[in-house]
């Protein structure tokens, strides 16, 4: 799920072990302080996500440790807000983990601040990339070099309560709604069920990005500048204000709790009948929601642009300051390419990035994993490539500010027009325009 400004969260240390660092240097080690992958050592691996992702990742780590008994892996995970806050502090304090999970804004941020190790020397050696598409790998590139690896493949989707919609007499179009049809049906769900038709999606810049693409624009241009205007955002938030007035989307009191986690989802709390999300969140929805879920493309007024893209849900990077780069790369390759690891991880970070591993996972998938595989197969012709969906340095601040200002808009503290102007002004400062 997409993240939100820190409100709550926890940083849980799931395993810890002290270990003596010793060993030999390998060809990829570039500093006398670095430790080769054949030495006994402990490395730190951190990520964010829900419990289902954590449980699967822990199992994979244990398999890795069994195959590489000289390497112990200290794992840490939390919800997104706490993760970003603590990771930023650790990196600034020179205590960065060895292997870390990144999203588009944090990748742009850390890469441009030179806080990520270049992975190019490992590609083709420790890091096998033959099964990973160039379009996915491109998301982790900068200046022609590889700095991160895609953790999977995901896309945007509309997830809804099938029984609730059926009782409300709302049929989900096979190819998705127009926005006008969508607004009408969301109000109808509320009128018939008492639950908002969908969770107000105006808080997450991710879904605004989809709307922009549907209208021939981008969140950020290829030269790392803002790709939208005040008028664009005002139009978008005004559309949502109309839906809120008709009670088609959640009330401000419910929307403000959204942080991208399953535990704070308005759909899971049954305050709404649906949500816009990434399909890498399907496993979390299925494990936490009481009811039958269906999945559909996003609403769009465009015949050619769905507002959906084939994106890496998250990336993995290695800290530039890590003395354990070789071991971290070894673990990274195991996560990405080991067939058994792929089966354990399933679709907790979207479908696996290695196409052969993904095919195996989807061929035997059941439950939420099958839902994700089936959805991606169904909408594959609607997905645009990811090269116009990259987020630059400064985008993390834009993401946070977007959410904060939207709270002011929905609580009536500022107008959509004034809020849009504030977001654009602050974004230009964050991007250095």
Short mmCIF file of C-alpha atoms in Angstrom, two decimals:
data_model
loop_
_atom_site.label_atom_id
_atom_site.label_comp_id
_atom_site.label_asym_id
_atom_site.label_seq_id
_atom_site.Cartn_x
_atom_site.Cartn_y
_atom_site.Cartn_z
CA UNK A 1 0.00 0.00 0.00
CA UNK A 2 1.07 3.56 -0.53
CA UNK A 3 2.34 5.38 2.52
CA UNK A 4 1.30 8.55 4.36
CA UNK A 5 2.71 11.22 6.61
CA UNK A 6 3.84 9.71 9.91
CA UNK A 7 0.96 9.31 12.32
CA UNK A 8 1.72 6.07 14.03
CA UNK A 9 3.64 2.88 13.41
CA UNK A 10 6.17 0.67 14.97
CA UNK A 11 9.64 -0.41 14.25
CA UNK A 12 9.99 -3.94 15.36
CA UNK A 13 13.22 -5.73 15.57
CA UNK A 14 12.40 -9.29 14.72
CA UNK A 15 15.77 -10.83 15.08
CA UNK A 16 19.10 -9.74 16.32
CA UNK A 17 22.40 -11.40 16.68
CA UNK A 18 25.86 -10.29 17.58
CA UNK A 19 28.52 -11.76 15.43
CA UNK A 20 32.20 -11.35 14.93
CA UNK A 21 33.16 -9.60 11.76
CA UNK A 22 36.03 -11.17 9.94
CA UNK A 23 36.76 -12.32 6.49
CA UNK A 24 38.35 -11.79 3.18
CA UNK A 25 37.84 -9.22 0.50
CA UNK A 26 36.36 -10.10 -2.87
CA UNK A 27 36.61 -8.49 -6.26
CA UNK A 28 33.50 -6.37 -5.57
CA UNK A 29 34.72 -5.06 -2.25
CA UNK A 30 36.15 -1.59 -2.77
CA UNK A 31 37.32 -0.65 0.71
CA UNK A 32 39.72 -2.25 3.17
CA UNK A 33 36.88 -2.08 5.70
CA UNK A 34 34.54 -4.17 3.57
CA UNK A 35 33.94 -7.83 4.31
CA UNK A 36 33.68 -10.53 1.64
CA UNK A 37 30.56 -12.69 1.39
CA UNK A 38 32.44 -15.81 2.54
CA UNK A 39 33.29 -14.30 5.92
CA UNK A 40 31.27 -14.76 9.06
CA UNK A 41 29.19 -11.64 9.53
CA UNK A 42 25.85 -10.11 10.39
CA UNK A 43 24.00 -7.88 7.94
CA UNK A 44 20.96 -5.70 8.48
CA UNK A 45 17.92 -5.88 6.17
CA UNK A 46 15.02 -3.45 6.64
CA UNK A 47 11.67 -2.99 4.93
CA UNK A 48 8.16 -1.67 5.52
CA UNK A 49 4.85 -3.40 4.99
CA UNK A 50 2.08 -5.33 6.61
CA UNK A 51 2.31 -8.54 8.61
CA UNK A 52 1.85 -10.83 5.60
CA UNK A 53 4.88 -9.32 3.86
CA UNK A 54 6.92 -9.52 7.05
CA UNK A 55 6.07 -13.17 7.67
CA UNK A 56 6.98 -14.21 4.12
CA UNK A 57 10.19 -12.17 4.13
CA UNK A 58 11.27 -13.70 7.43
CA UNK A 59 10.83 -17.20 6.01
CA UNK A 60 12.98 -16.32 3.01
CA UNK A 61 15.68 -14.86 5.24
CA UNK A 62 15.79 -18.09 7.23
CA UNK A 63 16.20 -20.08 4.01
CA UNK A 64 19.04 -17.79 2.99
CA UNK A 65 20.77 -18.20 6.34
CA UNK A 66 20.47 -21.97 6.01
CA UNK A 67 22.20 -21.86 2.62
CA UNK A 68 24.78 -19.35 3.84
CA UNK A 69 25.46 -20.25 7.48
CA UNK A 70 28.29 -17.73 7.71
CA UNK A 71 25.85 -14.85 7.19
CA UNK A 72 23.34 -13.85 9.84
CA UNK A 73 20.61 -11.42 8.87
CA UNK A 74 19.21 -8.95 11.36
CA UNK A 75 15.77 -7.96 10.12
CA UNK A 76 13.65 -4.95 10.96
CA UNK A 77 10.30 -3.81 9.61
CA UNK A 78 7.59 -1.30 10.35
CA UNK A 79 4.77 0.64 8.79
CA UNK A 80 5.83 3.10 6.08
CA UNK A 81 5.79 6.37 8.06
CA UNK A 82 7.95 5.05 10.89
CA UNK A 83 10.21 3.31 8.39
CA UNK A 84 11.02 6.42 6.40
CA UNK A 85 11.48 8.49 9.52
CA UNK A 86 13.89 6.07 11.15
CA UNK A 87 15.77 5.16 7.98
CA UNK A 88 16.41 8.81 7.22
CA UNK A 89 17.75 9.29 10.74
CA UNK A 90 19.95 6.20 10.52
CA UNK A 91 21.43 7.19 7.17
CA UNK A 92 22.09 10.73 8.35
CA UNK A 93 23.76 9.33 11.46
CA UNK A 94 26.01 6.96 9.54
CA UNK A 95 24.16 3.89 10.78
CA UNK A 96 22.45 2.80 7.58
CA UNK A 97 21.28 -0.82 7.22
CA UNK A 98 23.06 -2.94 4.62
CA UNK A 99 20.03 -3.92 2.49
CA UNK A 100 17.03 -1.62 2.44
CA UNK A 101 13.65 -1.39 0.79
CA UNK A 102 12.92 1.77 -1.17
CA UNK A 103 9.98 3.27 -3.00
CA UNK A 104 10.01 5.78 -5.83
CA UNK A 105 10.43 8.92 -3.69
CA UNK A 106 13.02 7.45 -1.33
CA UNK A 107 14.99 5.94 -4.20
CA UNK A 108 15.14 9.31 -5.93
CA UNK A 109 16.07 10.98 -2.67
CA UNK A 110 18.81 8.63 -1.55
CA UNK A 111 20.30 8.06 -4.99
CA UNK A 112 20.70 11.73 -5.74
CA UNK A 113 22.25 12.28 -2.32
CA UNK A 114 24.76 9.51 -3.17
CA UNK A 115 23.64 7.31 -0.27
CA UNK A 116 23.15 4.15 -2.31
CA UNK A 117 25.88 1.81 -3.51
CA UNK A 118 26.23 1.33 -7.23
CA UNK A 119 25.10 -2.21 -8.04
CA UNK A 120 26.47 -2.30 -11.58
CA UNK A 121 29.63 -4.22 -10.54
CA UNK A 122 27.38 -7.02 -9.20
CA UNK A 123 25.05 -7.21 -12.22
CA UNK A 124 25.74 -10.34 -14.23
CA UNK A 125 27.79 -11.77 -11.36
CA UNK A 126 26.32 -12.01 -7.89
CA UNK A 127 23.17 -10.28 -9.10
CA UNK A 128 21.54 -12.22 -11.93
CA UNK A 129 19.24 -10.10 -14.08
CA UNK A 130 18.54 -12.34 -17.09
CA UNK A 131 14.96 -13.00 -15.98
CA UNK A 132 14.14 -9.38 -15.14
CA UNK A 133 12.78 -7.10 -17.84
CA UNK A 134 14.70 -4.01 -18.88
CA UNK A 135 11.68 -1.84 -18.11
CA UNK A 136 11.67 -2.98 -14.48
CA UNK A 137 15.44 -2.65 -14.15
CA UNK A 138 15.23 0.86 -15.59
CA UNK A 139 13.36 2.04 -12.52
CA UNK A 140 16.48 1.44 -10.42
CA UNK A 141 18.89 3.14 -12.81
CA UNK A 142 20.35 6.61 -12.64
CA UNK A 143 23.02 8.17 -14.85
CA UNK A 144 23.27 4.90 -16.76
CA UNK A 145 24.16 2.90 -13.65
CA UNK A 146 22.17 0.45 -11.52
CA UNK A 147 21.54 1.65 -7.97
CA UNK A 148 18.50 -0.45 -7.00
CA UNK A 149 16.73 -3.62 -8.03
CA UNK A 150 12.97 -4.00 -8.53
CA UNK A 151 11.29 -6.11 -5.87
CA UNK A 152 8.45 -7.11 -8.16
CA UNK A 153 5.84 -5.84 -10.57
CA UNK A 154 2.67 -4.08 -9.51
CA UNK A 155 -0.01 -1.86 -10.96
CA UNK A 156 -2.91 0.24 -9.74
CA UNK A 157 -6.33 -1.29 -9.21
CA UNK A 158 -9.79 -0.69 -7.78
CA UNK A 159 -10.63 -3.18 -5.01
CA UNK A 160 -14.25 -3.49 -3.86
CA UNK A 161 -16.66 -5.54 -1.76
CA UNK A 162 -18.48 -7.71 -4.30
CA UNK A 163 -21.51 -8.48 -2.15
CA UNK A 164 -21.95 -4.88 -1.04
CA UNK A 165 -21.92 -3.61 -4.62
CA UNK A 166 -24.30 -6.35 -5.72
CA UNK A 167 -26.79 -5.48 -2.97
CA UNK A 168 -26.50 -1.81 -3.95
CA UNK A 169 -27.33 -2.72 -7.53
CA UNK A 170 -24.00 -1.45 -8.84
CA UNK A 171 -22.29 -3.43 -11.58
CA UNK A 172 -18.57 -2.84 -11.97
CA UNK A 173 -17.81 -2.25 -15.67
CA UNK A 174 -15.43 -4.81 -17.15
CA UNK A 175 -13.24 -2.09 -18.67
CA UNK A 176 -13.69 0.46 -15.88
CA UNK A 177 -15.95 3.48 -15.33
CA UNK A 178 -15.79 6.98 -16.72
CA UNK A 179 -15.28 9.39 -13.82
CA UNK A 180 -18.86 10.68 -14.16
CA UNK A 181 -20.29 7.15 -14.05
CA UNK A 182 -17.99 6.34 -11.15
CA UNK A 183 -19.22 9.30 -9.08
CA UNK A 184 -22.85 8.35 -9.70
CA UNK A 185 -22.29 4.72 -8.68
CA UNK A 186 -20.28 5.59 -5.56
CA UNK A 187 -23.16 7.77 -4.35
CA UNK A 188 -25.56 4.94 -5.10
CA UNK A 189 -23.53 2.47 -3.01
CA UNK A 190 -23.72 4.88 -0.09
CA UNK A 191 -27.44 5.47 -0.52
CA UNK A 192 -28.17 1.73 -0.62
CA UNK A 193 -25.69 0.47 1.97
CA UNK A 194 -24.90 3.36 4.29
CA UNK A 195 -21.18 2.96 3.51
CA UNK A 196 -19.33 5.41 1.29
CA UNK A 197 -18.92 3.95 -2.18
CA UNK A 198 -15.15 4.35 -1.99
CA UNK A 199 -12.41 5.70 0.23
CA UNK A 200 -11.56 9.32 -0.59
CA UNK A 201 -8.43 8.93 -2.70
CA UNK A 202 -7.47 12.62 -2.77
CA UNK A 203 -4.92 12.21 0.03
CA UNK A 204 -2.41 10.12 -1.95
CA UNK A 205 -0.37 11.77 -4.67
CA UNK A 206 -0.06 8.34 -6.28
CA UNK A 207 -3.67 8.38 -7.47
CA UNK A 208 -3.41 11.98 -8.63
CA UNK A 209 -0.50 10.77 -10.74
CA UNK A 210 -2.78 8.22 -12.40
CA UNK A 211 -5.38 10.92 -13.11
CA UNK A 212 -2.68 13.13 -14.62
CA UNK A 213 -1.58 10.39 -17.00
CA UNK A 214 -5.18 9.90 -18.06
CA UNK A 215 -5.14 13.57 -19.00
CA UNK A 216 -1.86 13.46 -20.91
CA UNK A 217 0.33 14.81 -18.11
CA UNK A 218 2.83 13.48 -15.59
CA UNK A 219 3.58 14.12 -11.94
CA UNK A 220 7.21 14.86 -12.80
CA UNK A 221 8.85 15.64 -16.11
CA UNK A 222 11.87 13.77 -17.43
CA UNK A 223 14.09 16.70 -16.35
CA UNK A 224 12.88 16.28 -12.76
CA UNK A 225 10.48 19.21 -12.65
CA UNK A 226 6.86 19.42 -11.65
CA UNK A 227 4.59 18.11 -14.41
CA UNK A 228 1.27 19.63 -13.32
CA UNK A 229 -0.24 23.03 -12.57
CA UNK A 230 -2.36 24.52 -9.82
CA UNK A 231 -5.36 24.28 -12.14
CA UNK A 232 -4.82 20.53 -12.61
CA UNK A 233 -4.82 19.85 -8.88
CA UNK A 234 -7.72 22.20 -8.22
CA UNK A 235 -9.78 20.36 -10.85
CA UNK A 236 -8.91 17.00 -9.32
CA UNK A 237 -9.70 17.99 -5.74
CA UNK A 238 -12.90 19.75 -6.87
CA UNK A 239 -14.05 16.50 -8.48
CA UNK A 240 -13.51 14.76 -5.14
CA UNK A 241 -15.30 17.54 -3.25
CA UNK A 242 -18.35 16.90 -5.41
CA UNK A 243 -18.20 13.19 -4.60
CA UNK A 244 -17.76 13.95 -0.91
CA UNK A 245 -20.82 16.21 -0.98
CA UNK A 246 -22.85 13.28 -2.37
CA UNK A 247 -21.28 10.97 0.27
CA UNK A 248 -19.79 8.84 -2.48
CA UNK A 249 -16.39 9.00 -0.76
CA UNK A 250 -15.49 8.75 2.91
CA UNK A 251 -15.95 11.67 5.29
CA UNK A 252 -12.98 13.78 6.31
CA UNK A 253 -12.87 12.14 9.76
CA UNK A 254 -12.28 8.75 8.12
CA UNK A 255 -10.05 9.94 5.29
CA UNK A 256 -7.57 11.63 7.59
CA UNK A 257 -6.77 8.27 9.22
CA UNK A 258 -5.55 6.78 5.96
CA UNK A 259 -1.83 6.00 5.91
CA UNK A 260 -1.65 3.25 3.34
CA UNK A 261 -1.67 0.41 5.84
CA UNK A 262 -4.28 -2.31 6.06
CA UNK A 263 -4.95 -1.57 9.72
CA UNK A 264 -5.98 1.98 8.90
CA UNK A 265 -7.79 1.24 5.64
CA UNK A 266 -11.31 2.66 5.47
CA UNK A 267 -12.31 -0.33 3.34
CA UNK A 268 -11.02 -2.80 5.92
CA UNK A 269 -12.79 -0.80 8.64
CA UNK A 270 -15.96 -1.02 6.51
CA UNK A 271 -16.33 2.73 6.33
CA UNK A 272 -16.24 2.43 2.54
CA UNK A 273 -17.06 -0.22 -0.03
CA UNK A 274 -13.88 0.09 -2.08
CA UNK A 275 -10.45 1.66 -2.43
CA UNK A 276 -7.89 2.54 -5.05
CA UNK A 277 -4.66 0.71 -4.32
CA UNK A 278 -1.70 -1.13 -5.81
CA UNK A 279 -2.18 -4.82 -6.52
CA UNK A 280 0.82 -5.55 -4.29
CA UNK A 281 -1.63 -4.82 -1.44
CA UNK A 282 -4.10 -7.55 -2.44
CA UNK A 283 -2.56 -10.05 -0.03
CA UNK A 284 -2.99 -7.56 2.83
CA UNK A 285 -6.61 -6.84 1.91
CA UNK A 286 -7.48 -10.51 1.65
CA UNK A 287 -5.85 -11.33 4.99
CA UNK A 288 -7.59 -8.49 6.84
CA UNK A 289 -10.95 -7.90 5.15
CA UNK A 290 -14.08 -9.79 6.12
CA UNK A 291 -15.92 -10.25 2.83
CA UNK A 292 -15.52 -11.13 -0.85
CA UNK A 293 -13.30 -8.77 -2.81
CA UNK A 294 -13.33 -7.98 -6.51
CA UNK A 295 -10.77 -6.09 -8.59
CA UNK A 296 -11.21 -3.72 -11.51
CA UNK A 297 -9.28 -1.15 -13.58
CA UNK A 298 -9.24 2.48 -12.48
CA UNK A 299 -11.97 4.84 -13.74
CA UNK A 300 -10.76 6.83 -16.74
CA UNK A 301 -12.24 9.17 -19.35
CA UNK A 302 -9.49 8.27 -21.78
CA UNK A 303 -9.86 5.48 -24.33
CA UNK A 304 -6.11 5.02 -24.58
CA UNK A 305 -4.68 5.88 -21.14
CA UNK A 306 -5.86 3.84 -18.17
CA UNK A 307 -3.73 5.61 -15.58
CA UNK A 308 -2.20 2.24 -14.78
CA UNK A 309 1.46 1.30 -15.29
CA UNK A 310 3.75 -1.70 -14.87
CA UNK A 311 5.71 -0.44 -11.88
CA UNK A 312 8.14 -1.92 -9.40
CA UNK A 313 6.12 -1.82 -6.15
CA UNK A 314 9.32 -1.18 -4.25
CA UNK A 315 13.05 -1.49 -4.84
CA UNK A 316 15.97 -2.90 -2.91
CA UNK A 317 19.16 -0.94 -2.51
CA UNK A 318 22.43 -1.37 -0.64
CA UNK A 319 23.74 1.46 1.48
CA UNK A 320 26.87 3.10 0.13
CA UNK A 321 28.42 2.99 3.60
CA UNK A 322 27.73 -0.71 4.11
CA UNK A 323 30.85 -2.79 4.87
CA UNK A 324 28.85 -5.89 3.87
CA UNK A 325 27.94 -5.08 0.27
CA UNK A 326 28.93 -8.52 -1.04
CA UNK A 327 26.76 -10.36 1.48
CA UNK A 328 23.90 -7.92 0.97
CA UNK A 329 24.10 -8.49 -2.79
CA UNK A 330 24.06 -12.23 -2.20
CA UNK A 331 20.89 -11.94 -0.12
CA UNK A 332 19.35 -9.60 -2.69
CA UNK A 333 19.96 -12.07 -5.49
CA UNK A 334 18.44 -14.86 -3.39
CA UNK A 335 15.29 -12.80 -2.82
CA UNK A 336 14.95 -11.89 -6.49
CA UNK A 337 15.89 -15.09 -8.27
CA UNK A 338 15.62 -18.15 -6.04
CA UNK A 339 12.56 -20.15 -7.15
CA UNK A 340 11.71 -21.33 -3.65
CA UNK A 341 12.10 -17.83 -2.24
CA UNK A 342 9.74 -16.63 -4.95
CA UNK A 343 7.12 -19.16 -3.91
CA UNK A 344 7.35 -18.08 -0.28
CA UNK A 345 7.16 -14.37 -1.07
CA UNK A 346 4.31 -14.91 -3.51
CA UNK A 347 2.80 -11.55 -4.45
CA UNK A 348 3.56 -9.72 -1.21
CA UNK A 349 5.55 -7.21 -3.28
CA UNK A 350 3.59 -7.69 -6.48
CA UNK A 351 4.43 -10.56 -8.80
CA UNK A 352 8.12 -11.56 -8.66
CA UNK A 353 10.45 -9.49 -10.88
CA UNK A 354 12.08 -12.59 -12.40
CA UNK A 355 9.66 -13.67 -15.14
CA UNK A 356 10.43 -17.38 -14.74
CA UNK A 357 9.88 -17.20 -10.99
CA UNK A 358 6.71 -15.19 -11.57
CA UNK A 359 5.41 -17.79 -14.02
CA UNK A 360 5.99 -20.56 -11.47
CA UNK A 361 4.33 -18.55 -8.70
CA UNK A 362 1.29 -17.70 -10.82
CA UNK A 363 0.95 -21.23 -12.21
CA UNK A 364 0.42 -22.65 -8.74
CA UNK A 365 -1.09 -19.58 -7.09
CA UNK A 366 -4.13 -19.76 -4.87
CA UNK A 367 -6.07 -17.19 -2.86
CA UNK A 368 -4.71 -13.65 -2.87
CA UNK A 369 -1.68 -14.59 -4.98
CA UNK A 370 -4.00 -15.94 -7.68
CA UNK A 371 -6.13 -12.79 -7.47
CA UNK A 372 -3.05 -10.66 -8.15
CA UNK A 373 -1.80 -12.86 -10.99
CA UNK A 374 -5.24 -12.98 -12.61
CA UNK A 375 -5.70 -9.23 -12.35
CA UNK A 376 -2.33 -8.49 -13.94
CA UNK A 377 -3.08 -10.92 -16.75
CA UNK A 378 -6.48 -9.30 -17.30
CA UNK A 379 -5.19 -5.72 -17.56
CA UNK A 380 -1.77 -6.31 -19.14
CA UNK A 381 -2.78 -4.50 -22.34
CA UNK A 382 -3.82 -1.43 -20.33
CA UNK A 383 -0.48 -0.95 -18.60
CA UNK A 384 1.90 1.78 -19.72
CA UNK A 385 5.69 1.47 -19.25
CA UNK A 386 7.23 2.93 -16.13
CA UNK A 387 9.69 5.37 -17.70
CA UNK A 388 7.34 8.36 -17.30
CA UNK A 389 6.47 7.48 -13.69
CA UNK A 390 9.86 8.14 -12.06
CA UNK A 391 10.05 10.35 -8.98
CA UNK A 392 13.07 12.63 -8.45
CA UNK A 393 14.85 13.88 -5.35
CA UNK A 394 12.47 16.13 -3.43
CA UNK A 395 9.45 13.99 -4.30
CA UNK A 396 9.32 12.53 -0.81
CA UNK A 397 8.64 16.00 0.58
CA UNK A 398 6.05 16.59 -2.14
CA UNK A 399 4.27 13.36 -1.19
CA UNK A 400 4.11 14.38 2.47
CA UNK A 401 3.02 17.95 1.75
CA UNK A 402 0.31 16.76 -0.64
CA UNK A 403 -1.26 14.69 2.12
CA UNK A 404 -0.97 17.43 4.72
CA UNK A 405 -2.61 20.07 2.55
CA UNK A 406 -5.42 17.72 1.56
CA UNK A 407 -6.31 17.35 5.22
CA UNK A 408 -6.77 21.13 5.37
CA UNK A 409 -8.93 21.00 2.24
CA UNK A 410 -11.30 18.28 3.44
CA UNK A 411 -11.69 19.87 6.88
CA UNK A 412 -12.52 23.20 5.28
CA UNK A 413 -9.43 25.00 6.53
CA UNK A 414 -8.51 26.01 3.01
CA UNK A 415 -10.11 25.87 -0.44
CA UNK A 416 -9.16 23.45 -3.19
CA UNK A 417 -7.78 26.39 -5.14
CA UNK A 418 -5.64 27.74 -2.31
CA UNK A 419 -4.55 24.23 -1.35
CA UNK A 420 -3.48 23.46 -4.90
CA UNK A 421 -1.49 26.69 -5.07
CA UNK A 422 0.24 25.80 -1.81
CA UNK A 423 1.14 22.29 -2.98
CA UNK A 424 2.56 23.57 -6.26
CA UNK A 425 4.54 26.34 -4.57
CA UNK A 426 6.00 24.01 -1.96
CA UNK A 427 6.71 21.31 -4.56
CA UNK A 428 8.74 23.68 -6.71
CA UNK A 429 10.84 24.55 -3.67
CA UNK A 430 11.34 20.87 -2.82
CA UNK A 431 12.39 20.10 -6.38
CA UNK A 432 14.69 23.12 -6.54
CA UNK A 433 12.80 24.79 -9.39
#
